[in-house]
Short mmCIF file of C-alpha atoms in Angstrom, two decimals:
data_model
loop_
_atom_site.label_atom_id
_atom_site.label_comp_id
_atom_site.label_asym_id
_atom_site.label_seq_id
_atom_site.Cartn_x
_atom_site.Cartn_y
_atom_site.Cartn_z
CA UNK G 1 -20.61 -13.86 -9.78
CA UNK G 2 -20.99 -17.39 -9.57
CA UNK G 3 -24.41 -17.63 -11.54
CA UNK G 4 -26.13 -18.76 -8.46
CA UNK G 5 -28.51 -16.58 -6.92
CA UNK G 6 -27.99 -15.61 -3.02
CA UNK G 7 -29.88 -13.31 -1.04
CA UNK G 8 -28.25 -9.64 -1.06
CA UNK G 9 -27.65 -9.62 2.99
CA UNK G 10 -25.60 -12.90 2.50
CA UNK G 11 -23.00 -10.39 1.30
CA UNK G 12 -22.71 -8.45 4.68
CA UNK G 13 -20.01 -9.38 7.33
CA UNK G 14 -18.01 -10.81 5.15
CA UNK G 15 -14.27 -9.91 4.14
CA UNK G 16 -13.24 -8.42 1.32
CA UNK G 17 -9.51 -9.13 -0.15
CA UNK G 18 -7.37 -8.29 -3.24
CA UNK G 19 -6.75 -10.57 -5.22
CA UNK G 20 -3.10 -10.76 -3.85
CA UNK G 21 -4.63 -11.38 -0.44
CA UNK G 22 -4.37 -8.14 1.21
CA UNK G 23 -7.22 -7.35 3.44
CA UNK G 24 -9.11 -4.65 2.38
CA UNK G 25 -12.16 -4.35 4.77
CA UNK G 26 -15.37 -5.78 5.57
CA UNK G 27 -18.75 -5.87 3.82
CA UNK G 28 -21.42 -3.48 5.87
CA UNK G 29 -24.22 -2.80 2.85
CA UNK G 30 -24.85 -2.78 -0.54
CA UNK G 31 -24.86 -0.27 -3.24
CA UNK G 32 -27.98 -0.95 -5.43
CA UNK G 33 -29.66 -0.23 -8.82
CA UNK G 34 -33.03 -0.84 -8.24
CA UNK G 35 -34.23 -0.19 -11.85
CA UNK G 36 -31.66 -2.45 -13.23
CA UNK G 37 -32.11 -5.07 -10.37
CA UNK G 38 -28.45 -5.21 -9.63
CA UNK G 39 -25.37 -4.92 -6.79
CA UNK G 40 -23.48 -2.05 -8.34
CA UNK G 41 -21.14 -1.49 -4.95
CA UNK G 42 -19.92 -2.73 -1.64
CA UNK G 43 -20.02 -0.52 1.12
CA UNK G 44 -17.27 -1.69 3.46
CA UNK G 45 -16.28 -0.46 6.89
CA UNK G 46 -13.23 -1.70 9.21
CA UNK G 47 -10.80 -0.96 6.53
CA UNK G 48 -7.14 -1.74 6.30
CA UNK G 49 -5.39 0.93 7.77
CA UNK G 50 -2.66 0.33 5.65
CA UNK G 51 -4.23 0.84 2.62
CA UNK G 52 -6.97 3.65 3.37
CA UNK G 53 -4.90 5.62 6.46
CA UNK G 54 -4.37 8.52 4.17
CA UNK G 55 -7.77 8.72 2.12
CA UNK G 56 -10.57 7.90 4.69
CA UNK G 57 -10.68 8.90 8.30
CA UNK G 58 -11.05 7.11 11.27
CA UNK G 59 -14.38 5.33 11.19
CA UNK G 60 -15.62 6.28 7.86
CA UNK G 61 -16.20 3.62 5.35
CA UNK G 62 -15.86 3.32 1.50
CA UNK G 63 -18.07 1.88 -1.37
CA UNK G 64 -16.03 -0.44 -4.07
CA UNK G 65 -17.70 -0.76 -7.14
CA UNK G 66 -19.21 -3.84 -7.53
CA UNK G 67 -17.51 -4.19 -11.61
CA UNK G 68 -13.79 -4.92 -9.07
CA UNK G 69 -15.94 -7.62 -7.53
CA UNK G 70 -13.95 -10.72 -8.80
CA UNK G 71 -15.21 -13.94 -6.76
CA UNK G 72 -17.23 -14.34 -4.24
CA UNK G 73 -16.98 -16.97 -1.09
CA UNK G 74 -16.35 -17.10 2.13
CA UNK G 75 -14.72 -13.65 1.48
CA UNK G 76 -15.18 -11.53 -1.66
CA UNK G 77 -12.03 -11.01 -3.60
CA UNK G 78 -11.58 -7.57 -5.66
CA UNK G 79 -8.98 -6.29 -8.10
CA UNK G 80 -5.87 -5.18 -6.79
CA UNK G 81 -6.71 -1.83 -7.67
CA UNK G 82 -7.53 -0.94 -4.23
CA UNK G 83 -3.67 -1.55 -3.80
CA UNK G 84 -2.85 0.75 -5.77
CA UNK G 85 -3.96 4.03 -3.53
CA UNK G 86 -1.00 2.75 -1.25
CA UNK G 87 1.39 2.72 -4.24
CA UNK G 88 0.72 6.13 -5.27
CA UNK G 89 0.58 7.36 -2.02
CA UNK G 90 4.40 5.57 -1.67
CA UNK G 91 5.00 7.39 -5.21
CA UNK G 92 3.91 10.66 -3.80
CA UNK G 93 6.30 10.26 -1.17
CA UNK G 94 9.47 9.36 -2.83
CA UNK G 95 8.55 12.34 -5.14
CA UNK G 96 8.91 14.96 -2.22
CA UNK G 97 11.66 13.06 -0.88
CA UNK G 98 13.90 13.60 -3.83
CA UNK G 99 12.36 17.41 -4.41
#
């Protein structure tokens, strides 16, 4: 992202936030198009509960794609979109609550 090159494993172990600094899990592989020569996801395990309790279970891991990928450090940050699942899950909630 930053134009330097960095060797693909660099990526695993590290955290991966929103960009409005919620933790969202932790790098554990990478998604890749070998043709094209390029990351196209993150697989990341030891996800926020918070976020994924209701879509993922217990010890299962998701892949981001690696277009919500919006700096990367000491931790990658992603679009908040990952946020989101809790919202409409929060959504879905208040909707049964009121039916």
């Amino acid at each position: 992202m930053d134009g330097e090159s960095q060797e693909i494993t660099a990526l695993v172990g590290r955290e991966v936030y929103s960009n409005n600094g919620v933790f969202v899990g932790e790098i554990e592989d990478v998604r890749l198009d070998l043709d094209e020569e390029q990351v196209t996801g993150l697989a990341l395990a030891e996800l926020s509960s918070e976020l994924f309790a209701s879509h993922v279970d217990p010890g299962q891991g998701v892949i981001v794609p690696y277009r919500w990928v919006r700096a990367v450090g000491d931790v990658v940050l992603v679009n908040d979109i990952v946020e989101r699942l809790k919202t409409d899950d929060d959504a879905e909630e208040n909707e049964e609550a009121v039916a």
